[in-house]
Amino acid sequence: MKSFKSYHVYPSVPKNLKFIEPLIQNLWWSWRLEAIELLKRMDPEKWKLSNQNPLKMFSDYIPQDALNRFAHNENFLLHLKQVKKQFEEEVLLERTPEDIGMPQDSTVAYFSMEYGIHESIPIFSGGLGILAGDHLKAASDYCIPLVGIGLFYRYGYFTQFLNSDGWQLEEYPETDIFYLPIQRVRDAKGNKVYIDIPSPMGNIRARVWKMDVGRVELYLLDTNLKDNPPEIRDITSRLYAGEPNVRLAQEVLLGIGGMKLLEQLGKFPSVCHLNEGHCSFVCIERLAQIMRRFNIELKDAMELLPRTNVFTTHTPVAAGYDTFSVDMVRAYLEPYTQIFNVPVEEIISWGQRGWTYDPSNKFCMFTFGLRFSQFCNGVSELHGHVARKMWHHVWPDRPVEEVPIGYVTNGVHVTSWISIENHLLFERYIGEKWYNEPSKDIINGINGIYEEELWRARELSRARLIRFCRYRMRQQYERRNAPKSILDEVEGVLDPNVLTIGFARRFTAYKRANLILRDSERLKKIITSKKHPVQFIFAGKAHPKDEEGKRIIQQIISFARDPEVRHRFVFLENYDINIARHLVQGVDVWLNNPRRPYEACGTSGMKAAINGVLNFSVLDGWWCEGYREDRGWEIGGGKEYADPNYQDEVESYAIYNILEEEILPVFYENRRGSIPFEWVHMMKESMKMGLIDFSAHRMVKEYVDKFYSRAAHNFFDLTKNNCEKAKEFSKQRERLKNLWSQIRVNKPMKLGPSHFRVGDEFEVIAEVYLGEIQPSEVEIELCLGKIKGTEQVEIVGVEKMEVFQENDGGNYIYRCKVKCKSSGRYGFNVRVVPKGDDYLKFTPHFITWAP
């Protein structure tokens, strides 16, 4: 038929099974083992065929008579009742923000370009999206009043397959909404909601979908409307579009469109969380909404907005941030000139270096987000340090260590990634709700697991992974029309009794997936050893435009086809959440060898750790915090090299040496009728580390304690009494801006001898000229630092100085006492900064040092 009308036919669900319908419409089922097992038991083979998608399984594979049979199956009904009770407790039972220390009526709006919630929801590409998905799940578990905003991509990211030469090719299958737990958003009158944004392409109109992720509502904007012209329909066609104009339109839609949607739905967030710079256009529309809602001027709104924004960066290199030409962004920002009553050049300057307009400079999404966010963080301790160095130029007068970019180390949503074997062990030894237990119970419970039980669970997980790999490998070869002899051979790849190492992530140069191939002959000997054999499973995608990443995949494939190793070295195509889940649960060792310090965090190793997998990694990202000798192995000693080729040589040989001399002997220890007790001990330490220090529950609690709660309190404090406090900050900023140049500080004087002993005290005085500024408006600080070189001092302490003497004409003498706490060479100096909260205090250029 060339023309047809469509209609949907759903199963007729018996009355006593009715709960299944709301269950499969809420993605909560995807991280609760009891719910997954309930759905899977209806037909395990059809569950696999449907890609673990319950909507597809019920629509295409479960016949009506099967449903009717389950309606009379007492065991199934009892299981259903248990899942329903858990769903009601974890999703429907009401909680208030005050339960977690946030003000009443708080709402956090979380913006992200992608969300990796489950393999059946193709709106993600990699780590950033998986992190966002885990964030929503943990927010639901933790009862954070959070709403998610993203985009709905018609073709998602891409499906990867390899040609006969091992070269990556891409397909973009269209997502069928019929099989997604998604619904159109309607307003209070029942009308479908649309968002409109003016653009150089014409009016961008988007419809809105909603998914339920436990307690969290996730809204997705979609421009694929018949009435839109093709160039606008294609804005949400593919994730991370390569064309700059489409990428810009996506980010405008996410930020400006997302805020317009919230306003249209009557939701006014007290906190906005921007997950990477893609979301930074949130700030421009939120400024406009704050001005309208509270009837205040731009300068007052610019005090309120940053104090209620959280900005997370995942990028360790400046080149990784999206930038656009001034001409491209101008058209999107011009509509705000009348609202703000400022020229468009000033608005553009908020996204430029130094926040100064320059038509030749690019508009940087990170710079724009940073401009309007008091709470800014990297995603690991090391990444926080890297980010402070990268953006030191914004605060050039402050030491690098004081740049106001902190860190919250990422975490993983434990029940989304834990194996069924470990889940059952934890239930028995820690408790039924082990994933919510305090740290002491987790430690005691894991310590109490019998070594033999834990080892058998490891063997079961490895065997399940190998069955999965054989199944996927056969699919790959069937797609290439391989002969039967090859298909039969594939059925025997990998050995369930051999140490198994996994490597899976995005294939790009700095992640060095091919580092282990540097001495291929030595690697072959390791793999084929009779005494201590080893096998490798690789997976991952290269960006469609990353030719170097594709060449690395081709290298891996070429080595995997070598007759000597092809049974013990495999590459799984089309890496997704399902493959990742099997790998982190089933391998014995997780290999990660990025070029330090380019891995901002990395979370796959955390997922492996909670399953008792041992990490073998470069000290980069999260592993700098997680590594201990009894938990895994480190590569490279945390060194950074100027010569990348030399670094590759040193670290590749470190991999071979550690494998041969440390990892393999421990794994194969006492294997004649016994188990490797040292290895099992390390497994327990890895599990405790992962569950306690690197869970998404710990992560979101840290966001609440460090940022969400403070930002929400700021919102309510700054908006009460007709935004009185915001207006006070605005006046204070204007006054300081006009008078700051008057400040002068003379060189401080140390009273007393030049040498001291630990425990001694001495006094420092400094003469400060404040002009028209009052002492109550500033803080005079004595900064102490350890001398690291001829001109380098690392700040180790800051002491407040008090007025000792007031002279005429705005001159003051300040003093303070310093206690010598530890030995060493120290330097000190005095500076003036504003008195106020951290946002005012860290305003660039509001700082004056003594010469």
Coordinates of C-alpha atoms in Angstrom, one line a residue, residues 533-814:
P533 CA 47.1 -18.9 29.3
V534 CA 45.1 -15.7 28.9
Q535 CA 42.3 -14.5 26.6
F536 CA 41.0 -11.1 25.5
I537 CA 37.6 -9.7 24.7
F538 CA 37.5 -6.3 23.0
A539 CA 34.5 -4.1 22.1
G540 CA 33.9 -0.5 21.2
K541 CA 32.9 2.0 18.6
A542 CA 34.9 4.8 16.9
H543 CA 33.1 8.0 16.0
P544 CA 32.0 7.9 12.3
K545 CA 34.5 10.7 11.5
D546 CA 37.4 9.4 13.6
E547 CA 39.6 7.7 10.9
E548 CA 42.4 7.0 13.4
G549 CA 39.9 5.3 15.8
K550 CA 38.7 3.1 12.9
R551 CA 42.3 2.1 12.0
I552 CA 42.8 1.0 15.6
I553 CA 39.8 -1.2 15.4
Q554 CA 41.2 -2.6 12.1
Q555 CA 44.5 -3.4 13.9
I556 CA 42.6 -5.3 16.6
I557 CA 40.6 -7.3 14.1
S558 CA 43.8 -8.1 12.1
F559 CA 45.4 -9.5 15.2
A560 CA 42.3 -11.4 16.2
R561 CA 42.3 -13.2 12.8
D562 CA 45.8 -14.7 13.4
P563 CA 45.4 -18.5 13.5
E564 CA 47.6 -18.7 16.6
V565 CA 45.3 -16.6 18.8
R566 CA 41.9 -16.3 17.1
H567 CA 40.2 -18.7 19.6
R568 CA 41.4 -16.5 22.5
F569 CA 41.2 -12.9 21.1
V570 CA 37.8 -11.7 20.0
F571 CA 36.1 -8.4 19.1
L572 CA 32.4 -8.0 19.6
E573 CA 30.6 -5.6 17.2
N574 CA 28.2 -2.9 18.1
Y575 CA 29.2 -2.2 21.7
D576 CA 26.1 -1.3 23.8
I577 CA 24.8 -1.6 27.3
N578 CA 24.0 -5.2 26.9
I579 CA 27.5 -6.1 25.8
A580 CA 29.0 -3.9 28.5
R581 CA 26.9 -5.6 31.2
H582 CA 28.1 -9.0 30.2
L583 CA 31.7 -7.9 30.1
V584 CA 31.9 -6.1 33.4
Q585 CA 30.2 -9.1 35.1
G586 CA 32.1 -11.9 33.4
V587 CA 35.8 -10.9 32.8
D588 CA 38.4 -11.4 35.4
V589 CA 40.5 -8.3 34.7
W590 CA 39.5 -5.0 33.3
L591 CA 42.2 -3.4 31.2
N592 CA 42.3 0.4 30.8
N593 CA 45.4 2.2 29.4
P594 CA 44.5 5.8 28.3
R595 CA 47.2 8.4 27.9
R596 CA 47.3 10.2 31.3
P597 CA 45.7 12.7 32.1
Y598 CA 43.1 12.5 29.2
E599 CA 40.6 10.2 31.0
A600 CA 38.4 12.5 32.9
C601 CA 37.0 9.7 35.0
G602 CA 36.0 6.5 33.2
T603 CA 33.2 4.4 34.9
S604 CA 33.5 1.0 33.2
G605 CA 36.2 0.0 35.6
M606 CA 33.9 0.8 38.5
K607 CA 31.2 -1.4 37.1
A608 CA 33.8 -4.2 36.8
A609 CA 34.9 -3.6 40.4
I610 CA 31.5 -4.1 42.0
N611 CA 31.4 -7.5 40.3
G612 CA 34.8 -8.5 41.8
V613 CA 36.7 -7.9 38.6
L614 CA 40.2 -6.6 39.2
N615 CA 41.3 -3.4 37.5
F616 CA 44.6 -3.2 35.6
S617 CA 44.8 0.4 34.6
V618 CA 46.9 3.5 34.1
L619 CA 46.6 5.9 37.1
D620 CA 44.2 8.2 35.4
G621 CA 40.6 9.3 36.1
W622 CA 38.9 7.5 39.0
W623 CA 41.7 4.8 39.4
C624 CA 44.0 7.4 41.0
E625 CA 41.5 7.4 43.9
G626 CA 40.6 3.7 43.8
Y627 CA 44.0 2.0 43.3
R628 CA 45.5 0.0 46.1
E629 CA 47.9 -3.0 45.7
D630 CA 45.3 -5.4 47.2
R631 CA 42.6 -4.2 44.7
G632 CA 44.3 -4.4 41.3
W633 CA 47.3 -3.2 39.4
E634 CA 48.6 0.1 38.1
I635 CA 50.3 0.9 34.8
G636 CA 52.9 3.7 34.5
G637 CA 53.2 4.9 38.1
G638 CA 51.2 8.1 37.4
K639 CA 53.9 9.6 35.3
E640 CA 53.2 12.0 32.4
Y641 CA 55.5 12.1 29.4
A642 CA 56.4 14.7 26.9
D643 CA 57.2 12.1 24.2
P644 CA 54.0 10.0 23.5
N645 CA 56.0 7.3 21.6
Y646 CA 58.3 6.8 24.5
Q647 CA 55.4 6.7 26.9
D648 CA 53.7 4.0 24.7
E649 CA 56.9 1.9 24.7
V650 CA 57.4 2.1 28.5
E651 CA 53.8 1.4 29.4
S652 CA 53.2 -1.4 26.9
Y653 CA 56.2 -3.3 28.3
A654 CA 54.8 -2.6 31.8
I655 CA 51.6 -4.3 30.7
Y656 CA 53.5 -7.4 29.5
N657 CA 55.7 -7.6 32.6
I658 CA 52.8 -7.2 35.1
L659 CA 50.7 -9.7 33.3
E660 CA 53.5 -12.3 33.3
E661 CA 55.0 -11.7 36.7
E662 CA 52.1 -10.6 38.9
I663 CA 48.6 -11.2 37.4
L664 CA 48.8 -14.6 35.9
P665 CA 50.7 -16.3 38.8
V666 CA 48.2 -15.1 41.3
F667 CA 45.2 -16.2 39.2
Y668 CA 46.6 -19.7 38.6
E669 CA 47.8 -20.1 42.2
N670 CA 46.8 -23.5 43.7
R671 CA 44.5 -24.4 40.9
R672 CA 44.8 -28.2 41.5
G673 CA 41.7 -28.9 43.5
S674 CA 41.7 -25.5 45.2
I675 CA 41.0 -21.9 44.5
P676 CA 43.3 -18.8 44.2
F677 CA 42.8 -17.4 47.7
E678 CA 44.9 -14.3 47.2
W679 CA 42.9 -13.5 44.0
V680 CA 39.6 -13.9 45.9
H681 CA 40.8 -11.7 48.7
M682 CA 41.5 -9.0 46.0
M683 CA 38.1 -9.6 44.6
K684 CA 36.5 -8.8 48.0
E685 CA 38.6 -5.6 48.3
S686 CA 37.6 -4.5 44.8
M687 CA 33.9 -5.1 45.6
K688 CA 34.0 -3.2 48.9
M689 CA 35.8 -0.3 47.1
G690 CA 33.2 -0.2 44.3
L691 CA 30.1 -0.5 46.4
I692 CA 31.2 2.1 49.0
D693 CA 33.3 4.7 47.2
F694 CA 32.2 4.5 43.5
S695 CA 28.4 4.0 43.6
A696 CA 26.0 6.4 41.9
H697 CA 24.2 6.6 45.3
R698 CA 27.4 8.1 46.8
M699 CA 27.7 10.4 43.8
V700 CA 24.2 11.9 43.9
K701 CA 24.4 12.2 47.7
E702 CA 27.6 14.2 47.2
Y703 CA 25.8 16.4 44.6
V704 CA 23.0 17.0 47.1
D705 CA 25.4 17.9 50.0
K706 CA 27.9 19.9 48.0
F707 CA 25.7 21.6 45.4
Y708 CA 22.0 20.9 45.2
S709 CA 21.1 21.8 48.8
R710 CA 23.3 24.9 48.8
A711 CA 22.0 26.0 45.4
A712 CA 18.3 25.4 46.4
H713 CA 18.8 27.4 49.7
N714 CA 20.4 30.2 47.6
F715 CA 17.3 30.2 45.3
F716 CA 14.9 30.7 48.2
D717 CA 17.1 33.1 50.1
L718 CA 17.7 35.3 47.0
T719 CA 14.0 35.3 45.8
K720 CA 12.3 36.1 49.1
N721 CA 11.1 39.6 49.9
N722 CA 11.0 40.6 46.2
C723 CA 14.5 39.3 45.6
E724 CA 15.9 41.7 48.2
K725 CA 19.2 39.8 48.7
A726 CA 19.8 39.4 45.0
K727 CA 19.4 43.1 44.6
E728 CA 21.8 43.7 47.5
F729 CA 24.4 41.5 45.8
S730 CA 23.9 43.5 42.6
K731 CA 24.5 46.8 44.3
Q732 CA 27.5 45.5 46.1
R733 CA 29.0 44.2 42.9
E734 CA 28.5 47.5 41.1
R735 CA 30.0 49.4 44.0
L736 CA 33.1 47.1 44.1
K737 CA 33.5 47.3 40.3
N738 CA 33.6 51.1 40.5
L739 CA 35.9 51.4 43.5
W740 CA 38.2 48.3 43.3
S741 CA 40.9 50.0 41.4
Q742 CA 41.6 52.3 44.4
I743 CA 42.9 49.4 46.5
R744 CA 46.6 49.3 47.2
V745 CA 48.6 46.9 49.4
N746 CA 52.1 47.5 50.6
K747 CA 54.6 44.7 51.1
P748 CA 53.8 42.8 54.3
M749 CA 56.3 42.8 57.2
K750 CA 57.2 39.9 59.3
L751 CA 58.0 40.8 62.9
G752 CA 60.6 38.6 64.6
P753 CA 63.6 36.5 63.5
S754 CA 64.1 35.0 60.1
H755 CA 64.2 31.4 61.3
F756 CA 61.8 29.5 63.5
R757 CA 61.1 26.1 65.1
V758 CA 58.0 24.1 64.8
G759 CA 55.5 25.5 67.4
D760 CA 56.9 29.1 67.2
E761 CA 54.6 32.0 66.4
F762 CA 55.3 35.3 64.6
E763 CA 53.3 38.3 63.6
V764 CA 52.7 39.8 60.1
I765 CA 51.5 43.3 59.5
A766 CA 50.4 45.0 56.2
E767 CA 49.4 48.5 55.3
V768 CA 46.4 48.5 53.0
Y769 CA 44.8 51.5 51.3
L770 CA 41.1 50.9 50.6
G771 CA 40.0 54.4 49.4
E772 CA 36.2 54.6 49.6
I773 CA 35.7 50.9 50.3
Q774 CA 35.0 50.1 53.9
P775 CA 36.8 47.3 55.9
S776 CA 33.5 45.6 56.3
E777 CA 33.3 45.1 52.6
V778 CA 36.5 43.2 52.1
E779 CA 38.7 40.6 53.7
I780 CA 42.4 40.9 54.0
E781 CA 44.1 37.5 53.8
L782 CA 47.6 36.3 54.6
C783 CA 48.4 33.5 52.2
L784 CA 51.0 31.0 53.3
G785 CA 52.6 28.6 50.8
K786 CA 55.4 26.1 50.5
I787 CA 58.2 27.2 48.2
K788 CA 58.4 24.7 45.3
G789 CA 60.9 26.5 43.1
T790 CA 62.5 29.9 42.6
E791 CA 59.1 31.5 41.7
Q792 CA 56.5 28.9 42.6
V793 CA 54.6 28.7 45.9
E794 CA 51.9 26.2 46.6
I795 CA 49.2 27.7 48.9
V796 CA 48.9 25.6 52.1
G797 CA 46.9 28.0 54.3
V798 CA 45.0 31.3 54.4
E799 CA 44.7 33.4 57.5
K800 CA 42.3 36.4 58.0
M801 CA 44.0 39.6 59.1
E802 CA 42.3 42.0 61.4
V803 CA 42.4 45.8 61.5
F804 CA 45.1 46.9 64.0
Q805 CA 45.2 50.6 63.3
E806 CA 43.1 53.0 61.2
N807 CA 44.9 56.0 59.7
D808 CA 43.4 58.9 57.8
G809 CA 42.3 58.8 54.2
G810 CA 41.3 55.1 53.9
N811 CA 44.7 53.7 55.1
Y812 CA 44.6 50.7 57.5
I813 CA 47.2 48.6 59.2
Y814 CA 46.2 44.9 59.4

